Amino acid sequence: MHQFGPDPWICGLVWAGPYSTQKSETRFVRPNLSCTHTRYPYPKPVSSGRTINKSFPVVSSLPCRLQPCFDFPLFAPVASPLYCISPPLSMADVDEEDYVYFGTPIEREEEISSRKRKAIAEPGTLRSLPPWKQEVTDEEGRRRFHGAFTGGYSAGYYNTVGSKEGWTPQTFTSSRKNRTEVKKQNVYNFLDEDDLKDIGGNTLETSMQYDTFGFTAAEFARKKAEEEQKKRPSAIPGPAPDEIVLPASSSIGMRLLMKMGWRQGHSIKDSNAESLSEIRREARKAFMALSGNKAEPDLSEKDADGTDVFPDMSIDALRNSENTPVYVLNPKQDMYGLGYDPFKHAPEFRDSKRLRESKSREKNRSKVHMGSLLSSNSKKYAPGFGIGALEELDVEDEDIYASGFDYEQTEVELEPSKAVSSSSGDRMLRLEHKKQGSLLGFKLASDSDYKLERFYPPAIPSNFRPIHKFAAPLDQTLKNYNSAPPPDAQPPEDPNLRLLIEGSAAMVARCGKSIEDLYMEKSKTNPLFLFLKSGAEGHDYYVRKLWENKQKFVDNMKPAEKLTAENRGRILGERPLASTTSGVNDVSVKAREVINTESSHGDTFTKPISLADLPDSAIKQFKHDPAKQERFEQFLKEKYQGGLRASGTISRTITSTMSEADRARERLDFEAAAEAIEKGKRTIQISAPSTDHTKDLLGFGEDRFVSSTFIENSETKMEETKVVYPRREQFEWRPSPILCKRFDLIDPYMGKPPPVPRPRSKMDSLIFLPEIFKSSNKEDAKSPVGNSLEASKSGLKEVEAEPSASEADVAPTSPKNVERPVDLYKAIFSDDSDDEEADAGPSLNQEPNPVKSSEGANKTLNRLVAGDFLESLGKELGLEVPPDSRPGPSLNATISLPEEHKSFKGGDDRDNMSLTKVKEKESKDYGSTLDSSREKKRSHSKHHRRRSRTPDSDPDSGSDSDSHRQHRSRSKKRRDRRDRSRSQDSESNDEAYTNRKERRKKHRSRHREHKKKDYGEKNSDKKRRS
Amino acid sequence: MAGQSSGSEELAVNESEVLKGHEGAVLAVRFNRDGNYCLSCGKDRTLRLWNPHRGIHIKTYKSHGREVRDVHVTTDNSKLVSCGGDRQVFYWDVTSGRVIRKFRGHDSEVNSVKFNEYNAVVVSAGYDRSVRAFDCRSQSTEPIQIIDTFQDSVMSVYLTKTEIIAGSVDGTVRTFDIRMGRELVDQLGHPVNCISLSNDANCVLASCLDSTLRLLDRSTGELLQEYKGHKCKSYKMDCCLTNTDAHVVSGSEDGFIYFWDLVDASIVSSFRAHSSVVTSVSYHPKDVCMLTSSVDGTIKVWRK
């Protein structure tokens, strides 16, 4: 309204655009509508796309959606364009009133003030102003900047993107440091907040519809409810609790599931399984009720509570785990910190605690329980003092010195019968409680017709043995042959018959009765087999032969056939496995056996030993305790006769009065004793293990010092014959300097390099060696190596073996990861005026292949470091190390290097020499007073000697030049020459290259011309033809 | 408390004083250097200074947050050092009864602590398998040396002029020779509960948890003698030699005290001293006088 574009028709266009629903637009479009009307019938705008583009490039950048919207009214009647744009119009209708005023509207004060601030101009006055002075404001009076998409008439400077000063592209930043970043632009960059407000409806939002578990929905509903709560006055003062206000909201998925019978907290599964388990549980309950003797641990109660504690618990647990967990509010009853679970690492105590709690709740504790409860609940802390409020109770706070009496008391509590008796009372009460509350308005009948009949399990006769005995041994048939040898018979005269009889007898003996039957059948047709019939000729002989053969066969077969695992074990001296000795050949047993063998491989191997040849004194180790002695003997018998192990029936019956722990302890004791006997048999010095071991343990409970060695003791003690204690070992140990100072001693490692960690294995020593080596490079080449050598000489056990041998081995390979000191680098790469430098340096620089050169440099470095190290080592050892005594492979490498690698060789030597120089500078104990030039000379000559040995060194340096100057000049000359030739070469090369290029270009252009010509000719031909 | 053997005249087998004051177990009792006083510490988190000869309780030192396991006093009786369950070594001023410094560094309970000859270094042995040395002269509370070659809890530490000797549950007695810069490991094969040095410092007595005391020659590591008969299986207990090095003394878990002849390892005397575990024995450096402490909360002074 305030402003019109130069062409009102355009207004209409803008209006129809996708972003044109805004009020402010409608404002100034609206009065213009008549114009649009008049204009639409005009045929011209049909192809208007182009015209628009021409006149208003800004608009042309709009998405093409604009066009169809606009095209439509063109073929419609006059009114239709109106219709097309009617939706925004209808919205604008509300605002229309703004523009037709009668009287003066009463405006609110803040509105006035805000408008005043912006000096709002009346539309009329604004219109009178020149366009650049017209200022558009939004409804709040702020100056409104038109976005490019929504008009933009007052955008920028005179509707340009520039300013009064001109246009400067913002994206251009010319700075070395500030590189231009690729700016990502999207539509939103060009929208002001008003525009954004308009398209706000199109942004992504979460939908409640697919909120399956209703979390957000619930949250949302709660918030809403809260708001409502705030709005209206509630009957309950204060904020209502969430649980009350929370409206139920369930997602579609949930509702569907519910309709299908699913309930919250249940897993989605087939109900069949559920019912199955239900049935099973019921059956179990029934069984429990039937066999409900007191000795049964009261687990059924837990079952009734819903938590399953039964063998097939795993199944149930699995099923339960599928469920979506229902959050159950667990009232806090203990006094631990939030989230602290005292039974986190000992879940087995949780049950006992629960038991105790229920007991205390029911208040039917017996006297014993009272005591035990106290003692076990508060662990009996040491008397006389408490513990600070800020300290947690700890293990050390409990009274470890408590007498054994308390220990026994706790034992009493853990006894199953007591626990059950208490919990049975507990059960009764709970059941009662449950029954009373089971049905409202009903009372339990005092006497009912229905009585659960209980069947007690059948009484097992005392003489019943749960092992089946076969009436006759399985290999009875074989024994039959053993028992009655038939009388000897004369072989028949016919040798053929004899052979046949013997052969068939052998066959039958081997293959059994079936073959005989087969022969019998044959004999019906074949007279040859007549001997099979009793009474026939040769039958006696056959019988005899058969017996003989069978005997033989059995004799042969017995060891072979019977070489089962146990037999083999017996031969090899293995301890027989419990399950094999039971003699059951069941498949399932065998399967179990396999598992057993795997788990118990560790202790299956013992020396075969017979009880008989043991000295009596050895066996009678527990004389003071006849019962124990008996058990021990039983144990020995079992052990060496291959009976069932301690888990066997006999030992069980004997030790039934003992607790499981005691039995285990005793078993260990016996085991140790048995081993001692075994050992003692060899050494004839039997020392019985501490006989009162178990007594002690009973008296004072567990050992306070739990150490691995103590547990091992039982074994190590037995091995004492082998490993003699005490044993002395020596290690290097470094006291810290300050400690030495405080002890008023001289630091034995004063001024020596940092300690070498004690190597644990050969690998370690190998790993650590480069460290030594490094230090040797850094500080002085000698002392550390010497140190380690000295140390090795002084007999330090572990370090001893390695250094001299392995260092030499390792050094050539390892130095790659050794940090090289700076001086070394300097020595290699600095511009020394040395002649070698002059020789080698440039050639290095001029290396045509940079990759190769660096590789070579690395190689030389490695070699050099290794060589230097070896040299110093040799000096240390007092050996004469010839200067060219380098490891073979490296020498070979240098030899095999092609022409261009020769420079490395030179570099190498130079390095070596300069390194010696560095060494000389630094090492103090070296103390060489050689003057540097002499040193240089020496090394130089060394170098030459070495050089002359390399076979394909160029003749120039090969011919031994004595004076440095001469050498230098010569080498310089050579270098110059080489340089020059190379540069010339390159120049000529370049020339040739350019020449070639040009030639090629020419050729190509010529070729093109040819083609053109051809083409032209063809064309002309065509033309002519046409 | 009648001695059983003829050698009992030279042995402190007659009870002369009972020092009561500790609430709960007394874990250690030690004579000071000249034997005129003694220090005890216990489960009640206190240190107590006594005059054992007159049976007088002199002073109580309270600052420990947990039980105190060991205490040692400087040669000039001016400073104390104590350690225990609170993983710190407390450095006390004797007269004021204040803690001068708390040396930290141990990761676990500290079992034993000793001053060195010059009272400048405190060496402590802990359950964290380490022996740590602390400098008393600096302000730092951090250790100046950590020895962690042990495989198991270090039960007891002893210092000579040049060595640190420590016994560990890993069955070793380790001697760290500062002057030589070497570590001597004597493997005994059994957890070492306590070590004690003979007065001539030539032998080390190690109480092992197999109820055996072993006497080792320090220079060679040779086993000189084994002493058996008492019971020592699970508690931290002390052992020592008598002032003349003629006998070996140890407590027992059944409340007995045993005296062995040093050379032939025969039990010279054994008598019931306490109603419960004897945690500590300390022999007077010069006289025939012995201190024993027990879980029953008493300290007893024994004389000939």
PDB file of C-alpha atoms in Angstrom, chain A residues 12-161:
ATOM      1  CA  GLY A  12       0.401  -9.339  -8.743  1.00  0.00           C
ATOM      2  CA  LEU A  13       3.133 -11.635  -9.740  1.00  0.00           C
ATOM      3  CA  VAL A  14       4.947 -11.238  -6.574  1.00  0.00           C
ATOM      4  CA  TRP A  15       1.810 -11.838  -4.784  1.00  0.00           C
ATOM      5  CA  ALA A  16       1.251 -15.153  -6.401  1.00  0.00           C
ATOM      6  CA  GLY A  17       4.699 -16.291  -5.441  1.00  0.00           C
ATOM      7  CA  PRO A  18       5.300 -18.948  -2.924  1.00  0.00           C
ATOM      8  CA  TYR A  19       6.336 -16.630  -0.157  1.00  0.00           C
ATOM      9  CA  SER A  20       3.650 -14.107  -0.585  1.00  0.00           C
ATOM     10  CA  THR A  21       1.198 -14.955   2.102  1.00  0.00           C
ATOM     11  CA  GLN A  22       2.458 -12.293   4.350  1.00  0.00           C
ATOM     12  CA  LYS A  23       0.243  -9.562   5.591  1.00  0.00           C
ATOM     13  CA  SER A  24       2.443  -6.714   4.695  1.00  0.00           C
ATOM     14  CA  GLU A  25       2.500  -7.789   1.116  1.00  0.00           C
ATOM     15  CA  THR A  26      -1.200  -8.058   0.978  1.00  0.00           C
ATOM     16  CA  ARG A  27      -1.324  -4.616   2.244  1.00  0.00           C
ATOM     17  CA  PHE A  28       0.194  -3.043  -0.685  1.00  0.00           C
ATOM     18  CA  VAL A  29      -0.965  -5.511  -3.213  1.00  0.00           C
ATOM     19  CA  ARG A  30      -4.535  -5.247  -2.273  1.00  0.00           C
ATOM     20  CA  PRO A  31      -5.402  -1.794  -3.552  1.00  0.00           C
ATOM     21  CA  ASN A  32      -3.702  -2.681  -6.682  1.00  0.00           C
ATOM     22  CA  LEU A  33      -5.900  -5.584  -7.444  1.00  0.00           C
ATOM     23  CA  SER A  34      -7.934  -3.675  -9.892  1.00  0.00           C
ATOM     24  CA  CYS A  35      -4.855  -3.123 -11.869  1.00  0.00           C
ATOM     25  CA  THR A  36      -4.102  -6.754 -11.973  1.00  0.00           C
ATOM     26  CA  HIS A  37      -7.557  -7.421 -13.102  1.00  0.00           C
ATOM     27  CA  THR A  38      -7.295  -5.094 -15.901  1.00  0.00           C
ATOM     28  CA  ARG A  39      -4.027  -6.409 -16.878  1.00  0.00           C
ATOM     29  CA  TYR A  40      -4.669 -10.094 -16.899  1.00  0.00           C
ATOM     30  CA  PRO A  41      -6.786 -10.377 -19.928  1.00  0.00           C
ATOM     31  CA  TYR A  42      -3.987  -8.954 -21.843  1.00  0.00           C
ATOM     32  CA  PRO A  43      -2.511 -11.562 -24.041  1.00  0.00           C
ATOM     33  CA  LYS A  44       0.946 -10.179 -23.671  1.00  0.00           C
ATOM     34  CA  PRO A  45       1.889 -11.683 -20.321  1.00  0.00           C
ATOM     35  CA  VAL A  46       1.357 -15.160 -21.692  1.00  0.00           C
ATOM     36  CA  SER A  47       4.895 -15.448 -22.609  1.00  0.00           C
ATOM     37  CA  SER A  48       5.623 -13.249 -19.692  1.00  0.00           C
ATOM     38  CA  GLY A  49       8.364 -15.371 -18.264  1.00  0.00           C
ATOM     39  CA  ARG A  50      10.787 -13.643 -20.430  1.00  0.00           C
ATOM     40  CA  THR A  51       9.607 -10.165 -19.938  1.00  0.00           C
ATOM     41  CA  ILE A  52       9.793 -10.552 -16.246  1.00  0.00           C
ATOM     42  CA  ASN A  53      13.200 -11.903 -16.480  1.00  0.00           C
ATOM     43  CA  LYS A  54      14.317  -8.990 -18.452  1.00  0.00           C
ATOM     44  CA  SER A  55      12.965  -6.311 -16.282  1.00  0.00           C
ATOM     45  CA  PHE A  56      13.505  -7.861 -12.887  1.00  0.00           C
ATOM     46  CA  PRO A  57      16.336 -10.205 -12.699  1.00  0.00           C
ATOM     47  CA  VAL A  58      15.772 -10.672  -9.008  1.00  0.00           C
ATOM     48  CA  VAL A  59      12.448 -12.234  -9.622  1.00  0.00           C
ATOM     49  CA  SER A  60      13.830 -14.425 -12.335  1.00  0.00           C
ATOM     50  CA  SER A  61      15.923 -16.208  -9.822  1.00  0.00           C
ATOM     51  CA  LEU A  62      12.796 -17.503  -8.182  1.00  0.00           C
ATOM     52  CA  PRO A  63      12.012 -21.142  -8.477  1.00  0.00           C
ATOM     53  CA  CYS A  64      10.074 -22.043 -11.552  1.00  0.00           C
ATOM     54  CA  ARG A  65       7.073 -22.887  -9.484  1.00  0.00           C
ATOM     55  CA  LEU A  66       6.049 -19.347 -10.026  1.00  0.00           C
ATOM     56  CA  GLN A  67       5.274 -19.960 -13.616  1.00  0.00           C
ATOM     57  CA  PRO A  68       2.562 -22.574 -13.479  1.00  0.00           C
ATOM     58  CA  CYS A  69       0.805 -20.623 -10.853  1.00  0.00           C
ATOM     59  CA  PHE A  70       0.893 -17.691 -13.056  1.00  0.00           C
ATOM     60  CA  ASP A  71       0.122 -19.484 -16.234  1.00  0.00           C
ATOM     61  CA  PHE A  72      -3.058 -20.872 -14.971  1.00  0.00           C
ATOM     62  CA  PRO A  73      -5.084 -17.662 -14.844  1.00  0.00           C
ATOM     63  CA  LEU A  74      -4.107 -16.792 -18.340  1.00  0.00           C
ATOM     64  CA  PHE A  75      -6.489 -19.268 -19.825  1.00  0.00           C
ATOM     65  CA  ALA A  76      -9.050 -18.720 -17.155  1.00  0.00           C
ATOM     66  CA  PRO A  77     -11.808 -16.178 -17.191  1.00  0.00           C
ATOM     67  CA  VAL A  78     -11.179 -12.795 -15.825  1.00  0.00           C
ATOM     68  CA  ALA A  79     -12.294 -13.682 -12.387  1.00  0.00           C
ATOM     69  CA  SER A  80     -10.156 -16.741 -12.077  1.00  0.00           C
ATOM     70  CA  PRO A  81      -6.897 -15.005 -11.331  1.00  0.00           C
ATOM     71  CA  LEU A  82      -8.619 -13.569  -8.370  1.00  0.00           C
ATOM     72  CA  TYR A  83      -9.602 -16.992  -7.372  1.00  0.00           C
ATOM     73  CA  CYS A  84      -6.142 -18.200  -7.811  1.00  0.00           C
ATOM     74  CA  ILE A  85      -4.813 -15.713  -5.393  1.00  0.00           C
ATOM     75  CA  SER A  86      -7.773 -15.838  -3.181  1.00  0.00           C
ATOM     76  CA  PRO A  87      -6.370 -17.768  -0.253  1.00  0.00           C
ATOM     77  CA  PRO A  88      -3.944 -15.117   0.691  1.00  0.00           C
ATOM     78  CA  LEU A  89      -6.568 -12.594  -0.099  1.00  0.00           C
ATOM     79  CA  SER A  90      -9.003 -14.055   2.300  1.00  0.00           C
ATOM     80  CA  MET A  91      -6.384 -13.796   4.907  1.00  0.00           C
ATOM     81  CA  ALA A  92      -5.718 -10.318   3.847  1.00  0.00           C
ATOM     82  CA  ASP A  93      -9.334  -9.510   4.269  1.00  0.00           C
ATOM     83  CA  VAL A  94      -8.830  -9.179   7.937  1.00  0.00           C
ATOM     84  CA  ASP A  95      -6.149  -6.672   7.395  1.00  0.00           C
ATOM     85  CA  GLU A  96      -8.164  -4.832   4.888  1.00  0.00           C
ATOM     86  CA  GLU A  97      -9.775  -2.882   7.661  1.00  0.00           C
ATOM     87  CA  ASP A  98      -6.448  -1.328   8.332  1.00  0.00           C
ATOM     88  CA  TYR A  99      -6.731   0.637   5.244  1.00  0.00           C
ATOM     89  CA  VAL A 100     -10.257   1.888   5.429  1.00  0.00           C
ATOM     90  CA  TYR A 101     -10.439   4.038   8.444  1.00  0.00           C
ATOM     91  CA  PHE A 102     -13.306   5.926   9.914  1.00  0.00           C
ATOM     92  CA  GLY A 103     -12.237   8.116  12.702  1.00  0.00           C
ATOM     93  CA  THR A 104      -9.071   7.657  14.575  1.00  0.00           C
ATOM     94  CA  PRO A 105      -8.246   4.335  16.080  1.00  0.00           C
ATOM     95  CA  ILE A 106      -7.285   4.384  19.700  1.00  0.00           C
ATOM     96  CA  GLU A 107      -3.793   3.106  19.808  1.00  0.00           C
ATOM     97  CA  ARG A 108      -1.988   1.656  22.718  1.00  0.00           C
ATOM     98  CA  GLU A 109       0.678   3.709  24.282  1.00  0.00           C
ATOM     99  CA  GLU A 110       3.609   1.419  23.683  1.00  0.00           C
ATOM    100  CA  GLU A 111       2.546   1.146  20.132  1.00  0.00           C
ATOM    101  CA  ILE A 112       2.613   4.847  19.819  1.00  0.00           C
ATOM    102  CA  SER A 113       5.986   5.120  21.402  1.00  0.00           C
ATOM    103  CA  SER A 114       7.472   2.482  19.206  1.00  0.00           C
ATOM    104  CA  ARG A 115       6.073   4.102  16.194  1.00  0.00           C
ATOM    105  CA  LYS A 116       7.208   7.437  17.311  1.00  0.00           C
ATOM    106  CA  ARG A 117      10.649   6.147  17.585  1.00  0.00           C
ATOM    107  CA  LYS A 118      10.589   5.268  13.979  1.00  0.00           C
ATOM    108  CA  ALA A 119       8.700   8.394  13.050  1.00  0.00           C
ATOM    109  CA  ILE A 120       6.096   6.473  11.268  1.00  0.00           C
ATOM    110  CA  ALA A 121       4.898   8.135   8.193  1.00  0.00           C
ATOM    111  CA  GLU A 122       1.422   8.021   6.874  1.00  0.00           C
ATOM    112  CA  PRO A 123       1.107   6.050   3.699  1.00  0.00           C
ATOM    113  CA  GLY A 124       0.127   9.140   1.843  1.00  0.00           C
ATOM    114  CA  THR A 125       3.068  11.197   2.955  1.00  0.00           C
ATOM    115  CA  LEU A 126       5.403   8.339   2.304  1.00  0.00           C
ATOM    116  CA  ARG A 127       4.168   8.000  -1.147  1.00  0.00           C
ATOM    117  CA  SER A 128       4.919  11.577  -1.813  1.00  0.00           C
ATOM    118  CA  LEU A 129       8.535  11.082  -0.967  1.00  0.00           C
ATOM    119  CA  PRO A 130      11.072  10.047  -3.565  1.00  0.00           C
ATOM    120  CA  PRO A 131      11.469   6.284  -3.678  1.00  0.00           C
ATOM    121  CA  TRP A 132      14.826   6.224  -1.998  1.00  0.00           C
ATOM    122  CA  LYS A 133      13.483   8.119   0.925  1.00  0.00           C
ATOM    123  CA  GLN A 134      10.515   5.913   1.406  1.00  0.00           C
ATOM    124  CA  GLU A 135      11.048   3.737   4.368  1.00  0.00           C
ATOM    125  CA  VAL A 136       9.072   0.661   4.956  1.00  0.00           C
ATOM    126  CA  THR A 137       8.289  -0.402   8.470  1.00  0.00           C
ATOM    127  CA  ASP A 138       6.663  -3.522   9.738  1.00  0.00           C
ATOM    128  CA  GLU A 139       3.676  -3.580  12.017  1.00  0.00           C
ATOM    129  CA  GLU A 140       5.840  -2.886  14.995  1.00  0.00           C
ATOM    130  CA  GLY A 141       7.330   0.147  13.425  1.00  0.00           C
ATOM    131  CA  ARG A 142      10.761  -1.209  12.872  1.00  0.00           C
ATOM    132  CA  ARG A 143      12.314  -0.372   9.615  1.00  0.00           C
ATOM    133  CA  ARG A 144      11.603  -3.223   7.425  1.00  0.00           C
ATOM    134  CA  PHE A 145      14.128  -4.537   5.058  1.00  0.00           C
ATOM    135  CA  HIS A 146      12.617  -6.400   2.221  1.00  0.00           C
ATOM    136  CA  GLY A 147      14.029  -9.701   1.519  1.00  0.00           C
ATOM    137  CA  ALA A 148      14.930 -10.364  -2.031  1.00  0.00           C
ATOM    138  CA  PHE A 149      12.160 -12.855  -2.330  1.00  0.00           C
ATOM    139  CA  THR A 150       9.422 -10.708  -0.945  1.00  0.00           C
ATOM    140  CA  GLY A 151       9.596  -7.597  -2.958  1.00  0.00           C
ATOM    141  CA  GLY A 152      12.831  -6.003  -2.235  1.00  0.00           C
ATOM    142  CA  TYR A 153      11.841  -2.574  -3.460  1.00  0.00           C
ATOM    143  CA  SER A 154      13.656  -0.840  -0.757  1.00  0.00           C
ATOM    144  CA  ALA A 155      16.400  -3.311  -0.603  1.00  0.00           C
ATOM    145  CA  GLY A 156      19.937  -2.140  -0.574  1.00  0.00           C
ATOM    146  CA  TYR A 157      20.793   1.065  -2.191  1.00  0.00           C
ATOM    147  CA  TYR A 158      18.247   2.044  -4.782  1.00  0.00           C
ATOM    148  CA  ASN A 159      17.241  -1.516  -5.008  1.00  0.00           C
ATOM    149  CA  THR A 160      20.684  -2.564  -5.743  1.00  0.00           C
ATOM    150  CA  VAL A 161      22.950  -4.670  -3.726  1.00  0.00           C
TER     151      VAL A 161
END
